[in-house]
Coordinates of C-alpha atoms in Angstrom, one line a residue:
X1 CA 72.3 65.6 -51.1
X2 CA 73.2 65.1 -47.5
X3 CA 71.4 61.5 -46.3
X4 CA 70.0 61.6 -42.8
X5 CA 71.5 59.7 -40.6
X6 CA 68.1 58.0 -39.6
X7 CA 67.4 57.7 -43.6
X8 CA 70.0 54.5 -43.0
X9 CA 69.2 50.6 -43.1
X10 CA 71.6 49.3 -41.0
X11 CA 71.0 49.9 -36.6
X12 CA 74.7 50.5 -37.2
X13 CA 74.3 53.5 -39.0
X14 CA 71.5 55.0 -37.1
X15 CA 70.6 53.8 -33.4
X16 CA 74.4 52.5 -32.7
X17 CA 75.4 55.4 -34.3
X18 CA 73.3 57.7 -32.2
X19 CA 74.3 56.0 -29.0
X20 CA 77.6 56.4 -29.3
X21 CA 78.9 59.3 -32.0
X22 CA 82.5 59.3 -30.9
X23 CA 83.2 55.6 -31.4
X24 CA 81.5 55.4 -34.8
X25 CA 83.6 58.1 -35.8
X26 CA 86.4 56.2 -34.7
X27 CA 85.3 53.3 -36.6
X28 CA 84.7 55.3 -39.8
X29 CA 88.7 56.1 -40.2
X30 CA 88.9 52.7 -40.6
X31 CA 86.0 50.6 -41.8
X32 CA 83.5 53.4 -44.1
X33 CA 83.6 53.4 -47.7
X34 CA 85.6 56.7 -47.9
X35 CA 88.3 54.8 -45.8
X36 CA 88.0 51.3 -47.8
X37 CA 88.9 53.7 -50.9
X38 CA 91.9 56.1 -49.2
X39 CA 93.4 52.8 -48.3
X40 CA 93.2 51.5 -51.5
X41 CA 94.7 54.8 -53.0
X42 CA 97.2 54.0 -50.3
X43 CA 98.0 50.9 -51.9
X44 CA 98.2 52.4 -55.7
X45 CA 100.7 55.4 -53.9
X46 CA 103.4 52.4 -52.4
X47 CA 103.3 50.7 -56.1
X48 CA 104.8 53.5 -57.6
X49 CA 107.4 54.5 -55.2
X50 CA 108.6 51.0 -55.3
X51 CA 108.3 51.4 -58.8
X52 CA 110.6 54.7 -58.8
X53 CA 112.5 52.8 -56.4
X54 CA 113.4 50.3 -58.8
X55 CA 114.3 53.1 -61.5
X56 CA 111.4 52.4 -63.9
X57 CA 109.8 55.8 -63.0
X58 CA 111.1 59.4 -61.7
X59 CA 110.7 60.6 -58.1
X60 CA 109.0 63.4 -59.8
X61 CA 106.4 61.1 -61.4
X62 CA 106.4 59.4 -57.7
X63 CA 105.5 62.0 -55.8
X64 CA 103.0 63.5 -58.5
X65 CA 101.1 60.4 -58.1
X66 CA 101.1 60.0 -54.1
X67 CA 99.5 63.7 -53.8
X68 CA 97.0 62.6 -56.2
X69 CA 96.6 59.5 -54.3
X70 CA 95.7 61.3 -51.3
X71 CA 93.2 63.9 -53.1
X72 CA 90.6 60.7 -54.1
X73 CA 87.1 61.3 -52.9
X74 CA 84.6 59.1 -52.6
X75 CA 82.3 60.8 -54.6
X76 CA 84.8 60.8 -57.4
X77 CA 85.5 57.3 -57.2
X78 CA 81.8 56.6 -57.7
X79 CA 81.0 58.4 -60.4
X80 CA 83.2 57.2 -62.4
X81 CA 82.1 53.6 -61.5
X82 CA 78.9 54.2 -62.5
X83 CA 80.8 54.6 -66.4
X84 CA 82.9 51.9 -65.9
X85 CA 81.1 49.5 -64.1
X86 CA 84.4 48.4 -61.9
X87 CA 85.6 50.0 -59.2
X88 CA 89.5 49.7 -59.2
X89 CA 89.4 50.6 -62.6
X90 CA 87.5 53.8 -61.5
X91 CA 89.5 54.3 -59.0
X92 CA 92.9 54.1 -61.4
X93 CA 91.3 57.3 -63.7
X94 CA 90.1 59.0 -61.3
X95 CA 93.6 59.1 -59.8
X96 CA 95.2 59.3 -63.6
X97 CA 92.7 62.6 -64.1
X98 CA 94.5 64.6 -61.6
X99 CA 98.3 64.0 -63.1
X100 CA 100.5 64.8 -66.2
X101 CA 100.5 62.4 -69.3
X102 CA 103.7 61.6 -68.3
X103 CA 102.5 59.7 -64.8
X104 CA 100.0 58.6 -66.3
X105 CA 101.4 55.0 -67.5
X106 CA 102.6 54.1 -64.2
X107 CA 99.0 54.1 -62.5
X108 CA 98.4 50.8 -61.4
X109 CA 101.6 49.8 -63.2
X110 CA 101.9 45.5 -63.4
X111 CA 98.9 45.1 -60.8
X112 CA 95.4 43.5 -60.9
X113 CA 92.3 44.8 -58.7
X114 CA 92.8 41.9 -56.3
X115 CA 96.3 43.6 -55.4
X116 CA 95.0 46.7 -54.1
X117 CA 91.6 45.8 -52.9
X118 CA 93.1 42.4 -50.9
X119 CA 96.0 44.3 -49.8
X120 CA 93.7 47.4 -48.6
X121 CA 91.8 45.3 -46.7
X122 CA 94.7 44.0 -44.6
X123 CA 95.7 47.1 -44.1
X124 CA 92.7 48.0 -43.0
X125 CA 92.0 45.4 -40.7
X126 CA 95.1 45.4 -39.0
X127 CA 94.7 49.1 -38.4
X128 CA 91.8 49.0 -36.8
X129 CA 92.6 46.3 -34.4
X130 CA 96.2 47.8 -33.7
X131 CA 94.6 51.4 -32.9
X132 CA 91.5 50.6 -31.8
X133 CA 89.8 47.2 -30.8
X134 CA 93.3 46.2 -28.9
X135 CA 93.0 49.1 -26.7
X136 CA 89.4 49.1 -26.4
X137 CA 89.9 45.0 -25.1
X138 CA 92.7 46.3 -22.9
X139 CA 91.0 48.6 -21.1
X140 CA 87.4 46.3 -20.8
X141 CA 90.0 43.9 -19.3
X142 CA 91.6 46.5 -16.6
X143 CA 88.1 47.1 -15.4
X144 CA 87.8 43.5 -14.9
X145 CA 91.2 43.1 -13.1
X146 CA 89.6 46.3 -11.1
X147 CA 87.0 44.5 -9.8
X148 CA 88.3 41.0 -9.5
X149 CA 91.0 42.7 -7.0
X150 CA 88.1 44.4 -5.1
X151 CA 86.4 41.3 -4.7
X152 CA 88.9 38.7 -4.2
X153 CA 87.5 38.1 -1.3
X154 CA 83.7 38.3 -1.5
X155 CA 81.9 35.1 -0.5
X156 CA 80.6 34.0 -3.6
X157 CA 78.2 30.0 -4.0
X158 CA 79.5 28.5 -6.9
X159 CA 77.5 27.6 -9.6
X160 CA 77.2 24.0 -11.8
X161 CA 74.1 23.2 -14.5
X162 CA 72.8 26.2 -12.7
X163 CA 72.7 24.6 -9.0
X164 CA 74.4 26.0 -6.0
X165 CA 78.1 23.4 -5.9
X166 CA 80.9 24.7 -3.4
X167 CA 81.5 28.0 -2.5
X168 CA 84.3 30.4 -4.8
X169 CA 85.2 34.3 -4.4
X170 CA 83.0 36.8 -6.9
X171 CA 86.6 37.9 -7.8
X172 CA 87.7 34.9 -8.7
X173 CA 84.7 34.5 -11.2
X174 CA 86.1 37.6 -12.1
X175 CA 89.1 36.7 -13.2
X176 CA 87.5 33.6 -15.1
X177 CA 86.7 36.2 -17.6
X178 CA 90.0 38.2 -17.4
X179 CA 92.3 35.0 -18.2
X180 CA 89.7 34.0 -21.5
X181 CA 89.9 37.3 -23.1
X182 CA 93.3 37.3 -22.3
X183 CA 93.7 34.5 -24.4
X184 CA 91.4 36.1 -27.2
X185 CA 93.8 39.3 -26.9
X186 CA 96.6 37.2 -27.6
X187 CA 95.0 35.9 -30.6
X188 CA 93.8 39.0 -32.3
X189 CA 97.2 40.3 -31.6
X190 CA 98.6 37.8 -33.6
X191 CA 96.2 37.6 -36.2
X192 CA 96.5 41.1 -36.8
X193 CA 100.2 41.1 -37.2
X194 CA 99.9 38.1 -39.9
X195 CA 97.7 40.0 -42.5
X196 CA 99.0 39.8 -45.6
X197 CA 98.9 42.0 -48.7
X198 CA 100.1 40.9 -52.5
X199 CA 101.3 42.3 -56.0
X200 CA 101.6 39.4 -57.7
X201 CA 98.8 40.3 -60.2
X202 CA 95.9 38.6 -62.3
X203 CA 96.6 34.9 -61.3
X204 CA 99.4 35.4 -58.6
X205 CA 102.4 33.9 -60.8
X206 CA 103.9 37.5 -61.2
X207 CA 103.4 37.1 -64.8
X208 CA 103.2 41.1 -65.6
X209 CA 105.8 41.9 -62.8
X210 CA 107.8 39.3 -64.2
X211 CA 108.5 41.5 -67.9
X212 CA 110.3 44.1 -65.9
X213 CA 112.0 42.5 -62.6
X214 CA 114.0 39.2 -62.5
X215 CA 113.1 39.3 -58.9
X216 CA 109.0 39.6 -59.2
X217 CA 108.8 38.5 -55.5
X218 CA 111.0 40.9 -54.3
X219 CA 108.9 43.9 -56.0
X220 CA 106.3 42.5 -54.2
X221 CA 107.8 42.6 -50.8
X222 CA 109.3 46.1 -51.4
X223 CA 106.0 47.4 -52.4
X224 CA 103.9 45.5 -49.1
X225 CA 107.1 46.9 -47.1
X226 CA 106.3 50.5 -47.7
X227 CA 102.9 49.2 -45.9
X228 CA 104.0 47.5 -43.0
X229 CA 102.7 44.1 -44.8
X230 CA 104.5 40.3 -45.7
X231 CA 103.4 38.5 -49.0
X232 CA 100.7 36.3 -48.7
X233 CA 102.8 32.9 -48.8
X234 CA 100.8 31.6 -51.9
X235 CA 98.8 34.5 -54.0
X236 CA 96.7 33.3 -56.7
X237 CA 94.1 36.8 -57.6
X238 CA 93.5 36.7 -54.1
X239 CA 95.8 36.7 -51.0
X240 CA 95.3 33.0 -48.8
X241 CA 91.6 33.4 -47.4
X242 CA 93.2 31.9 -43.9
X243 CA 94.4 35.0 -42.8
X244 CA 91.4 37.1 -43.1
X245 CA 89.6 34.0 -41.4
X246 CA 92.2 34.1 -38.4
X247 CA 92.0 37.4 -37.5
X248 CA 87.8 36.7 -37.7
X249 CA 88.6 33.7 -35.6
X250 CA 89.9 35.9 -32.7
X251 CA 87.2 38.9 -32.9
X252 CA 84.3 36.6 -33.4
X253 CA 85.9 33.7 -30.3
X254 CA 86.6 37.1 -28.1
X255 CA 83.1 38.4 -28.8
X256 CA 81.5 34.8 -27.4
X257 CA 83.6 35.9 -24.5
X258 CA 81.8 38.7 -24.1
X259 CA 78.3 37.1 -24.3
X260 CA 79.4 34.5 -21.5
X261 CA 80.4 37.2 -19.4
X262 CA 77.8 39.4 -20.0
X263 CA 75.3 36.4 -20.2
X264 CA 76.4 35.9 -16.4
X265 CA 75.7 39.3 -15.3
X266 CA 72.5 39.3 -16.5
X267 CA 71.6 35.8 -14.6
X268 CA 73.2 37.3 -11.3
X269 CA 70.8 40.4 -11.7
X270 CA 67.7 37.6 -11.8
X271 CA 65.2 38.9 -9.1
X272 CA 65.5 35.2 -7.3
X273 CA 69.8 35.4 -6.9
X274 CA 70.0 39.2 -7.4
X275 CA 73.9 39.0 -6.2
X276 CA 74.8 42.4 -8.8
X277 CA 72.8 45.3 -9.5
X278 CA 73.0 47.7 -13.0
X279 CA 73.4 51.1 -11.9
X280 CA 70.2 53.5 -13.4
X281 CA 70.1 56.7 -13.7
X282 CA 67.9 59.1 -11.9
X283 CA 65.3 59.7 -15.1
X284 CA 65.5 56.0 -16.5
X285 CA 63.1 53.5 -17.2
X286 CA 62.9 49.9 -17.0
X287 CA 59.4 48.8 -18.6
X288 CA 56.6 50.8 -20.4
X289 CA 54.4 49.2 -18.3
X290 CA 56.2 48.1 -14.6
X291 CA 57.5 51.2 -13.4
X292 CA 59.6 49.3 -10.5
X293 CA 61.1 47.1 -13.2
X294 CA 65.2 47.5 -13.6
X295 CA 66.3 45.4 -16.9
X296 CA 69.7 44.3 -17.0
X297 CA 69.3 45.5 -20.7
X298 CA 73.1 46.4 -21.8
X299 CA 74.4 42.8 -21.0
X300 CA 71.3 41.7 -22.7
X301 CA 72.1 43.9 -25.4
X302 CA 75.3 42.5 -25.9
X303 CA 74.4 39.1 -26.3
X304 CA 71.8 39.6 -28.5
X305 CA 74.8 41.8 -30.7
X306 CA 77.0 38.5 -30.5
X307 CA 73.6 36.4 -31.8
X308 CA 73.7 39.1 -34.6
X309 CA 77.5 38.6 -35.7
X310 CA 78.5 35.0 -34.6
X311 CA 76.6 33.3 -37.2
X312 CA 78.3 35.4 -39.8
X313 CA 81.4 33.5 -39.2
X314 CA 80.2 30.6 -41.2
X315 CA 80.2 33.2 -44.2
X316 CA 84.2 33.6 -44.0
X317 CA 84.7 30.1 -43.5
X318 CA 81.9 29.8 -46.9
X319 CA 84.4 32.4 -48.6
X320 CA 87.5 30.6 -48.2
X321 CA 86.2 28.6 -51.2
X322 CA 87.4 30.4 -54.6
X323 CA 86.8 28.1 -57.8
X324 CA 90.3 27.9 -59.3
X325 CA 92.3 31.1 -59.6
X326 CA 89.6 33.7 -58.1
X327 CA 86.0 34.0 -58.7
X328 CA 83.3 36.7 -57.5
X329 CA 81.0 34.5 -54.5
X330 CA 83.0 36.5 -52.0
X331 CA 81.9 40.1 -53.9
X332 CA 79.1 40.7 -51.6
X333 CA 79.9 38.9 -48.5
X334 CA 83.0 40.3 -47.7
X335 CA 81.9 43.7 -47.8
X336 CA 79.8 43.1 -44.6
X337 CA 82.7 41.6 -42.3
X338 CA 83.1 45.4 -41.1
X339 CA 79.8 45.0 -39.4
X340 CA 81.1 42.4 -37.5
X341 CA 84.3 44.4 -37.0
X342 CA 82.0 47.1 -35.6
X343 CA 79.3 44.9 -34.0
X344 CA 82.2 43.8 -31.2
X345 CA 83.9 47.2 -30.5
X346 CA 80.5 48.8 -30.1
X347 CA 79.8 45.9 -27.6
X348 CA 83.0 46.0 -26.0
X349 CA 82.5 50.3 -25.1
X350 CA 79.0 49.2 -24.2
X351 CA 80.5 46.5 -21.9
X352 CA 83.4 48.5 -20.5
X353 CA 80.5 51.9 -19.5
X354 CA 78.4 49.5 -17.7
X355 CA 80.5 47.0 -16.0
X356 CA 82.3 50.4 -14.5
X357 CA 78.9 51.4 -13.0
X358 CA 78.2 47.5 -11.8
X359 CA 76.8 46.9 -8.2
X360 CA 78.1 44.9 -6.5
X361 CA 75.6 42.9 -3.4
X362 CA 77.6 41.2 -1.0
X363 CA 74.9 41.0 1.4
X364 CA 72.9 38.7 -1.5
X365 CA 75.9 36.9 -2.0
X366 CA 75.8 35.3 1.7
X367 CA 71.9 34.9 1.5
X368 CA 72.4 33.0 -1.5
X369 CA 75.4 31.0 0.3
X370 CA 73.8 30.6 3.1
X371 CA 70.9 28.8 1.8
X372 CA 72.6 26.0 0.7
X373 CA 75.9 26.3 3.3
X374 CA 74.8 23.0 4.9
X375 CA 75.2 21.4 1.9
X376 CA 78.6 22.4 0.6
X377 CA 80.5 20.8 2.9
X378 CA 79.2 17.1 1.7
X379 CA 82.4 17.3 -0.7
X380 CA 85.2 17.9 1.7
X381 CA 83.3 15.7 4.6
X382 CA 83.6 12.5 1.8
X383 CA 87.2 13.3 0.7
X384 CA 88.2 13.5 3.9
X385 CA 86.5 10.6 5.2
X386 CA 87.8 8.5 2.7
X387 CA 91.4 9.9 3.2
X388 CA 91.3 8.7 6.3
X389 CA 90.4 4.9 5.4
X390 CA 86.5 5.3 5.0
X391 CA 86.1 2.2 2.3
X392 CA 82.8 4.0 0.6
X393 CA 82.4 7.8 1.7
X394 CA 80.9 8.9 -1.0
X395 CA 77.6 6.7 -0.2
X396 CA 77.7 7.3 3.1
X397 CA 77.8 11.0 3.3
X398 CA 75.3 11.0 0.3
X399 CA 73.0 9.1 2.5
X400 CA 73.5 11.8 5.0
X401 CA 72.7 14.6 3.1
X402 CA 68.9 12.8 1.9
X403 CA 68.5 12.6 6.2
X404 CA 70.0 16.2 6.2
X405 CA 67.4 16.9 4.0
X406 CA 64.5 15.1 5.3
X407 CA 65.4 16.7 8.9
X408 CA 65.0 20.2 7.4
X409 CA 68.6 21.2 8.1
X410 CA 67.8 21.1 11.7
X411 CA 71.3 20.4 12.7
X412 CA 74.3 20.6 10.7
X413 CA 75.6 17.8 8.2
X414 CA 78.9 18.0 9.8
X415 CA 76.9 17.8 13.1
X416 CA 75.0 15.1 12.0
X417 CA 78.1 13.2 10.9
X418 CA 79.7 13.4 14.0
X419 CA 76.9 12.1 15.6
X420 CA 77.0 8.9 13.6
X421 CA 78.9 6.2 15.3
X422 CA 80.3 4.8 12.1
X423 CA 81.7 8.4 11.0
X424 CA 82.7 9.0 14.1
X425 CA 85.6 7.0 14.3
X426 CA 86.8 8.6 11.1
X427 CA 85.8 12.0 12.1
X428 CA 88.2 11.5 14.8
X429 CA 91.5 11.7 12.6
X430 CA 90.4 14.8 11.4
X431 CA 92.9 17.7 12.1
X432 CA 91.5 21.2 13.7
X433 CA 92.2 22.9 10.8
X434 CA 89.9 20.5 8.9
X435 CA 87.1 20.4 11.5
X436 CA 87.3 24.4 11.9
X437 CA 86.5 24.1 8.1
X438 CA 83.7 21.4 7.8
X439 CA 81.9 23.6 10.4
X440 CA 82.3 26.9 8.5
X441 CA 81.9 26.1 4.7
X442 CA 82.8 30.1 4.4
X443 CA 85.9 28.1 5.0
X444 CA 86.4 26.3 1.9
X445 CA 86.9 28.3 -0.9
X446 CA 90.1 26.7 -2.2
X447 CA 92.8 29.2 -3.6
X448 CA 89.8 31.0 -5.1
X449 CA 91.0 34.8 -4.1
X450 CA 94.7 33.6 -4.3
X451 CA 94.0 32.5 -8.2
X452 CA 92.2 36.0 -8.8
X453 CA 94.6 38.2 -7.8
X454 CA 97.4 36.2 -9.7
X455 CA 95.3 35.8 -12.6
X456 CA 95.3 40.0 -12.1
X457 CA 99.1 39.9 -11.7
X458 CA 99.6 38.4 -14.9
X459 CA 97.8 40.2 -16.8
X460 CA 97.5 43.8 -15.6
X461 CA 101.4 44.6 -17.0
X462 CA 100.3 43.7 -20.3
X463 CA 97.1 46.0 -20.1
X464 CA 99.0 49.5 -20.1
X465 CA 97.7 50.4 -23.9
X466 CA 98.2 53.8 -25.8
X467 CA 95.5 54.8 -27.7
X468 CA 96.9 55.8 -30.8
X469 CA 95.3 57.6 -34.2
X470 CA 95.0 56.1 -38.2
X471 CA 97.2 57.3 -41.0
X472 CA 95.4 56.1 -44.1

């Protein structure tokens, strides 16, 4: 019987699902339980050719079993679980059922479950980050470049423990965002790469490989070869937990990425700064109730994604804990980490659609600066003054800005500064560029828009991305 897509548990399955079809579909080739078992069929389909490789079985017999190995359904594999009560070993006959007597024996020939299913996952995992959440983070992080480009320049206050400190670029916030998951690309590359797969069966000594080969280890890295995989460095049943925790690492770190950024949008949005604006379309609705209400709900929606998944870290780092040799507490747990896998490319396409659409308000962005421009220069004014011999200018102008204060903003701090005969004297060794500054804070961004664009420059070459398409 066909299930329903909204007869499913998980929001993945149904309302991610229905919001976005053509990436689930993506995810499927790579995470669903139909590709969890082609992958390990996969894995049972390089055994043998290594094995005919190494003379012990014919090409014949090879290939016979390869076909097979891509003819596994699901449905198959299942049923025949339900009689055994394990699935490799289900897997093995359902395979063996399609082939002659004589391919039989070399089914699964010198390997334990934990070969295929840890190797499989690897595999897996590096696939889908390779073809599809690498991409996916390059081309979130062009649309950042995008707009850190267009608004290099934008007059932008910046922001500390949530009060108004000395003004930056919006760009250059920007690009705050393009460096980290720069960073985070960097690692998930990497941590993709250095999956590892293993045939060094039941207790990772080689002990059945070991009867036919002098060189066990080599069979093993023939056999991960046909894959694109290295040996695990130390196998016991399982492959090192570190690698599997790494590549987690990177996801689960790039995903808080995410949050912040999206986590920043939202506060910009906030009807007291409202410096950005999401885009709505013509027939939507903000509140059940307020009909002139307009939620920044995506980027709310992807931090309350990265609430869902980040705690799930601590599972992995719970799972790299196998008593002795192997042992099952990792049966359940690591079934779910392609939710997680799934949970941050949904956000990231969800990220990338409305942070295309994202309005930008330059005009709020100079109310907001120029609320608190009179300030902002208290920090160059001190510097200066105490570059230029002033013994305490960090009291002095601080006493300036409570009269500032008091005064209403009435005249300028710089104003009021140069009106103090003590400052004065200071204020006189000054260059022009330096008072042209103090009286325009607009003035003293720094190398804000110079850092954004070559945050952009070093990037942007390395964000030219294929997608590509699974082979499992």
């Amino acid at each position: 019987m066909q299930r329903d897509v909204f007869d499913a548990i998980s929001p993945l399955d149904h309302r991610y699902y229905a919001s976005s079809p053509e990436l689930f579909d993506q995810l499927s080739e790579f995470l669903s339980e139909r590709a969890v078992i082609a992958y390990q069929a996969r894995v049972e389909a390089a055994l043998v050719r290594a094995l005919e490789r190494r003379g012990l079985c014919s090409a014949a017999v090879a290939d016979e079993i390869e076909a097979a190995c891509k003819d596994v359904s699901p449905d198959e594999v299942y049923a025949e679980e339900r009689r055994t009560r394990h699935n490799i070993r289900a897997l093995v006959n359902v395979i063996r059922n399609r082939i002659s007597d004589t391919a039989k024996p070399y089914v699964h020939f010198t390997a334990t479950s934990m070969d295929i299913m840890d190797t499989a996952r690897s595999l897996q995992y590096k696939d889908v980050a390779q073809h599809l959440l690498i991409p996916q983070l390059k081309s979130f992080m062009r649309v950042l470049v995008e707009l850190a480009r267009r608004e290099a320049e934008t007059i932008q206050m910046g922001r500390t423990h949530g009060q108004h400190a000395v003004p930056i670029t919006f760009g250059y916030a920007v690009a705050e965002y393009v460096s980290r998951l720069g960073g985070r690309l960097d690692a998930l590359e990497r941590a993709s790469q250095n999956l590892r797969g293993k045939m060094s069966g039941a207790v990772g000594a080689y002990n059945a490989s070991s009867l036919f080969f002098e060189d066990p280890e080599g069979f093993e890295r023939e056999v991960l070869g046909l894959l694109g995989l290295e040996p695990s460095m130390h196998s016991t049943q399982v492959i090192e937990a570190e690698y599997v925790v790494d590549y987690m690492h990177a996801i689960v770190s790039a995903f808080g990425v995410l949050a912040n950024f999206a986590d920043d949008v939202r506060h910009l949005q906030r009807t007291e700064i409202g410096e950005l604006g999401e885009a709505f379309e013509a027939e939507q609705v903000g509140s059940s109730t307020m009909p002139h209400k307009r939620n920044p709900w995506n980027y709310e929606h992807v931090k309350s994604l990265w609430k869902t998944y980040a705690p799930r870290m601590q599972t992995l780092y719970a799972d790299q804990i196998s008593e002795h040799q192997r042992d099952l507490t990792n049966s359940a747990s690591a079934r779910f980490v392609a939710e997680m896998i799934a949970g941050f490319s949904a956000a990231l396409e969800r990220l990338e659609r409305v942070t295309k659409r994202l309005v930008v308000d330059p005009m709020g962005m100079e109310a907001n600066f120029k609320s608190t421009a009179g300030y902002v220069i208290a920090e160059p004014l001190y510097i200066l003054l105490a570059a230029n011999g002033h013994p305490d200018a960090h009291e002095a102008v601080r006493v300036l800005t409570l009269k500032y204060q008091q005064d209403g903003g009435a005249v300028g701090l710089f104003e009021m500064a140069e009106r103090d005969a003590e400052l004065a004297s200071y204020i006189t060794r000054f260059t022009p560029e330096q008072v042209k500054m103090l009286r325009d804070p607009r003035e003293y961004t720094g190398a804000a828009a110079r850092r954004a664009r070559a945050i952009c420059d070093a990037w942007e070459p390395r964000l030219i991305t294929q997608q590509k398409t699974a082979r499992i």
